[in-house]
PDB file of C-alpha atoms in Angstrom:
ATOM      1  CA  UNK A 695      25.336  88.017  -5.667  1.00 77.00           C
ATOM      2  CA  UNK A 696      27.679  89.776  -7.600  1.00 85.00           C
ATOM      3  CA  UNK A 697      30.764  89.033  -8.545  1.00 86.00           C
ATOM      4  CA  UNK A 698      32.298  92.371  -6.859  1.00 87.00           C
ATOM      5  CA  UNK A 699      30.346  91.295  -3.522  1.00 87.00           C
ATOM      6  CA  UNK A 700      31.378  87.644  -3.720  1.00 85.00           C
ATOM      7  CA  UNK A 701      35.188  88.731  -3.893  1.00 83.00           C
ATOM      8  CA  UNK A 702      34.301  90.795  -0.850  1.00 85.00           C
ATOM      9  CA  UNK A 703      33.218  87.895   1.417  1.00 83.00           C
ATOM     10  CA  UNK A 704      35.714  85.915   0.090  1.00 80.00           C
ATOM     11  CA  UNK A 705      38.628  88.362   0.852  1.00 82.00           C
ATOM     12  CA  UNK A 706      36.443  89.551   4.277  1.00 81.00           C
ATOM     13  CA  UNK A 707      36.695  85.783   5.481  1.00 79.00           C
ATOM     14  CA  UNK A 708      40.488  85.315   5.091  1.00 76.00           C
ATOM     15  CA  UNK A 709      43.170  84.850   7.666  1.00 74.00           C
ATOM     16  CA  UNK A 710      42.361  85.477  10.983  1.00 77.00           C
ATOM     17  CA  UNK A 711      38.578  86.621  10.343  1.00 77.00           C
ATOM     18  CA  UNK A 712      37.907  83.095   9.160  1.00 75.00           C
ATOM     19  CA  UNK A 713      35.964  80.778  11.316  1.00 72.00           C
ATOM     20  CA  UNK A 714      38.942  78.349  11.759  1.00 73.00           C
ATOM     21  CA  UNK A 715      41.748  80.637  11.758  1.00 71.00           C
ATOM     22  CA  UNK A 716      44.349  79.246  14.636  1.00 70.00           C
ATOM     23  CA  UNK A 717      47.072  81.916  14.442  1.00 71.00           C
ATOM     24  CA  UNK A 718      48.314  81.280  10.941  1.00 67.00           C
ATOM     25  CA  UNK A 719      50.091  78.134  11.726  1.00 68.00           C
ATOM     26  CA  UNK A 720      49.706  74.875   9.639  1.00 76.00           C
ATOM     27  CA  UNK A 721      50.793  71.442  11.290  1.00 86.00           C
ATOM     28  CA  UNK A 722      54.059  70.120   9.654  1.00 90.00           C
ATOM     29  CA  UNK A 723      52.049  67.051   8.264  1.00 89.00           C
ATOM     30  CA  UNK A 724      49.991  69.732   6.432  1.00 89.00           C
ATOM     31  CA  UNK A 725      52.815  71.910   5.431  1.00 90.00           C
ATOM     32  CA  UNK A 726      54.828  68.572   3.887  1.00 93.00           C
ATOM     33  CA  UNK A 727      51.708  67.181   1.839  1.00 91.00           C
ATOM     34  CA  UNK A 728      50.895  70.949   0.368  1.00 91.00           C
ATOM     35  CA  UNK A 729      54.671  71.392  -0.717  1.00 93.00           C
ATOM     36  CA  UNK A 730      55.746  71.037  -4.404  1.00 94.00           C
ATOM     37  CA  UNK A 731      58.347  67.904  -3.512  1.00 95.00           C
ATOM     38  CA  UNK A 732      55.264  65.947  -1.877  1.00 95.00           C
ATOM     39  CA  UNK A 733      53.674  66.435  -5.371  1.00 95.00           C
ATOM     40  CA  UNK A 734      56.419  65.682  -7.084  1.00 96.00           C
ATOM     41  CA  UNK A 735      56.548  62.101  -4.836  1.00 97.00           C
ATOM     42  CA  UNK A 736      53.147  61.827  -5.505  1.00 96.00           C
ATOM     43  CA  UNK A 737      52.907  61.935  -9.340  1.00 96.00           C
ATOM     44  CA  UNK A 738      56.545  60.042  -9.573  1.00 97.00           C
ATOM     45  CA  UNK A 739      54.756  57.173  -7.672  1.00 98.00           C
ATOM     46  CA  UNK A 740      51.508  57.164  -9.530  1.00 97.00           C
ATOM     47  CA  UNK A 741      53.696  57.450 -12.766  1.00 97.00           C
ATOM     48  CA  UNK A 742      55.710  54.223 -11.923  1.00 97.00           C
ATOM     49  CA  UNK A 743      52.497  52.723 -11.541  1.00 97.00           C
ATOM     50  CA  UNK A 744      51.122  53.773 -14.986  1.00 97.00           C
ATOM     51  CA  UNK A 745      48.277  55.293 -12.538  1.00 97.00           C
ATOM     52  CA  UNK A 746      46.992  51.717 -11.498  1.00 97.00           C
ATOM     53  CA  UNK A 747      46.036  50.970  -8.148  1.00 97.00           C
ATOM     54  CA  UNK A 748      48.467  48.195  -6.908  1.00 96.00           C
ATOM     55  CA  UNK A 749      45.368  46.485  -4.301  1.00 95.00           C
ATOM     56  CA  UNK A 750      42.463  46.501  -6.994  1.00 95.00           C
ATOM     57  CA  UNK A 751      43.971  47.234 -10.558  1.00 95.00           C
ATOM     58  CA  UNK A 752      41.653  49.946 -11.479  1.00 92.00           C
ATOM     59  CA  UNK A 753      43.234  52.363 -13.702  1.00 93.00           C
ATOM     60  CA  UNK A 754      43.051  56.335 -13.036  1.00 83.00           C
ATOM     61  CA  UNK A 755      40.336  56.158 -10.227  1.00 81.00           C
ATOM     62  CA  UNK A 756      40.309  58.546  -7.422  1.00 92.00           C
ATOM     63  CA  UNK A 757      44.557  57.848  -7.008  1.00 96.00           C
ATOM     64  CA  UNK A 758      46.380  58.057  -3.634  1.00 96.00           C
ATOM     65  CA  UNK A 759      49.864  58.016  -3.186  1.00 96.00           C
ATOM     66  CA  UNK A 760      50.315  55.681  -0.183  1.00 95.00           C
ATOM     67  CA  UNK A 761      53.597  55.467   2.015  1.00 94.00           C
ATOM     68  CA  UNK A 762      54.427  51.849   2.829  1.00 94.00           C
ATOM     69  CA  UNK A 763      56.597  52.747   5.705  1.00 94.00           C
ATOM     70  CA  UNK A 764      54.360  55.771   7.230  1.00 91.00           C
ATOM     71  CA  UNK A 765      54.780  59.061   6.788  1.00 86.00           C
ATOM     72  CA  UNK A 766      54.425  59.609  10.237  1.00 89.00           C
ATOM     73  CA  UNK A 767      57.089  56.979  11.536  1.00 94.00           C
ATOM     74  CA  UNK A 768      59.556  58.351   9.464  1.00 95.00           C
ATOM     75  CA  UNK A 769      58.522  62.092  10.693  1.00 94.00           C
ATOM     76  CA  UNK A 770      59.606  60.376  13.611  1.00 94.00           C
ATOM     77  CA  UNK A 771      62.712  58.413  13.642  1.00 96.00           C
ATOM     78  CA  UNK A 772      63.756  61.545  11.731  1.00 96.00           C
ATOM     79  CA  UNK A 773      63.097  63.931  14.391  1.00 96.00           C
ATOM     80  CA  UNK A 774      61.934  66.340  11.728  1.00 95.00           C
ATOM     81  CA  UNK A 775      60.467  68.920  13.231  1.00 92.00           C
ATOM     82  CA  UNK A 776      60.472  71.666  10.168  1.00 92.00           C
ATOM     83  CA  UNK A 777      59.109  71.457   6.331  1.00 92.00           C
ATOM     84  CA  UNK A 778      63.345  72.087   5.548  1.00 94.00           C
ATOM     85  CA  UNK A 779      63.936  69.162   7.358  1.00 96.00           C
ATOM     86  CA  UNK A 780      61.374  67.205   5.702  1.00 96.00           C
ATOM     87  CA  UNK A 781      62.575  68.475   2.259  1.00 94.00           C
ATOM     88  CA  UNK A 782      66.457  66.997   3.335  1.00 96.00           C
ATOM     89  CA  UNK A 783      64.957  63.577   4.115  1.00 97.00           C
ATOM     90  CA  UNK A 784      65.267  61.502   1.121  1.00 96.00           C
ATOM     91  CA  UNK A 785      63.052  58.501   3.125  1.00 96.00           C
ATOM     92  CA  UNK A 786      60.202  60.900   2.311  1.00 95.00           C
ATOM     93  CA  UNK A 787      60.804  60.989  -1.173  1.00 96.00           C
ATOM     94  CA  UNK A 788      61.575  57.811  -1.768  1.00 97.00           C
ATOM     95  CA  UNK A 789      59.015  56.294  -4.405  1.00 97.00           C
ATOM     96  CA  UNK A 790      60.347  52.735  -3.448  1.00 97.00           C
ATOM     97  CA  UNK A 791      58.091  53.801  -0.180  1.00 96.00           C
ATOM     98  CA  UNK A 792      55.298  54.386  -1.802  1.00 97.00           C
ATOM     99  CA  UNK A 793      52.952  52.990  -3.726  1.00 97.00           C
ATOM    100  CA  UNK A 794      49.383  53.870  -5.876  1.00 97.00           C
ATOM    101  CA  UNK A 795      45.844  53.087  -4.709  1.00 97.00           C
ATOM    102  CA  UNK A 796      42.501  53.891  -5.168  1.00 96.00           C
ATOM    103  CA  UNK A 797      40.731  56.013  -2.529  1.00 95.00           C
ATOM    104  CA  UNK A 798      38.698  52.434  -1.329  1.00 94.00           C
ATOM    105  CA  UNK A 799      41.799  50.683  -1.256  1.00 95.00           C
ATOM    106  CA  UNK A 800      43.396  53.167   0.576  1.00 94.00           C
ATOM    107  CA  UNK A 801      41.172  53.344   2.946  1.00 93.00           C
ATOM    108  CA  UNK A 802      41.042  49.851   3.911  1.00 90.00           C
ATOM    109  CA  UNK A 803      44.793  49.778   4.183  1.00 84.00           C
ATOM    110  CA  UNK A 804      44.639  52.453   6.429  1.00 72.00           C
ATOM    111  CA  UNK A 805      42.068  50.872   8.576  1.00 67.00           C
ATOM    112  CA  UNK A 806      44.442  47.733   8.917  1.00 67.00           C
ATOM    113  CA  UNK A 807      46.820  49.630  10.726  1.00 59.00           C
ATOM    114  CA  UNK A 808      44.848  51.062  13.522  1.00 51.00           C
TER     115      UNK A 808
END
């Protein structure tokens, strides 16, 4: 295809013609972890961590920023129901909360909870 006709189906499939289009809302979760301070959190944690994982000490390897105290408890306690109320929570953005691990680590922390 063409590059003209590719940016056609690409701008013909945005919004509310695309397939999963749900009335151009995002869920707060979403909203928080595309925002620039969730970023910022994320790279001041990996940072701290001279990009390490803290569970298996490999260095630079498919990183996650990990919240020790969950994101979603804190959404919580917080009552925040808005991305400007997550911004004003400084529990979020804590780095103390978080810490670095590799996507496998991550994962099986994650799995411990449930």
């Amino acid at each position: 295809l063409s590059l003209e006709r590719r940016i056609q189906i690409s701008e013909m499939e945005k919004g509310e013609n695309h397939w999963n289009w749900k009335g151009g809302r995002s869920t707060l979760q979403k909203q928080i972890r595309d925002s620039f301070q969730y970023r910022l959190w994320r790279s001041d944690v990996f940072t701290r961590d001279n990009f390490i994982c803290s569970e298996c000490g490999k260095r630079g390897y498919k990183l996650e920023a990990h919240h020790i105290k969950p994101f979603s408890i804190i959404i919580k306690e917080y009552k925040i129901k808005t991305i400007e109320e997550a911004i004003q929570c400084s529990e979020l953005w804590n780095i103390n909360n978080g810490i670095t691990l590799c996507k496998n680590c991550h994962n099986k922390i994650s799995h411990r909870r449930t």
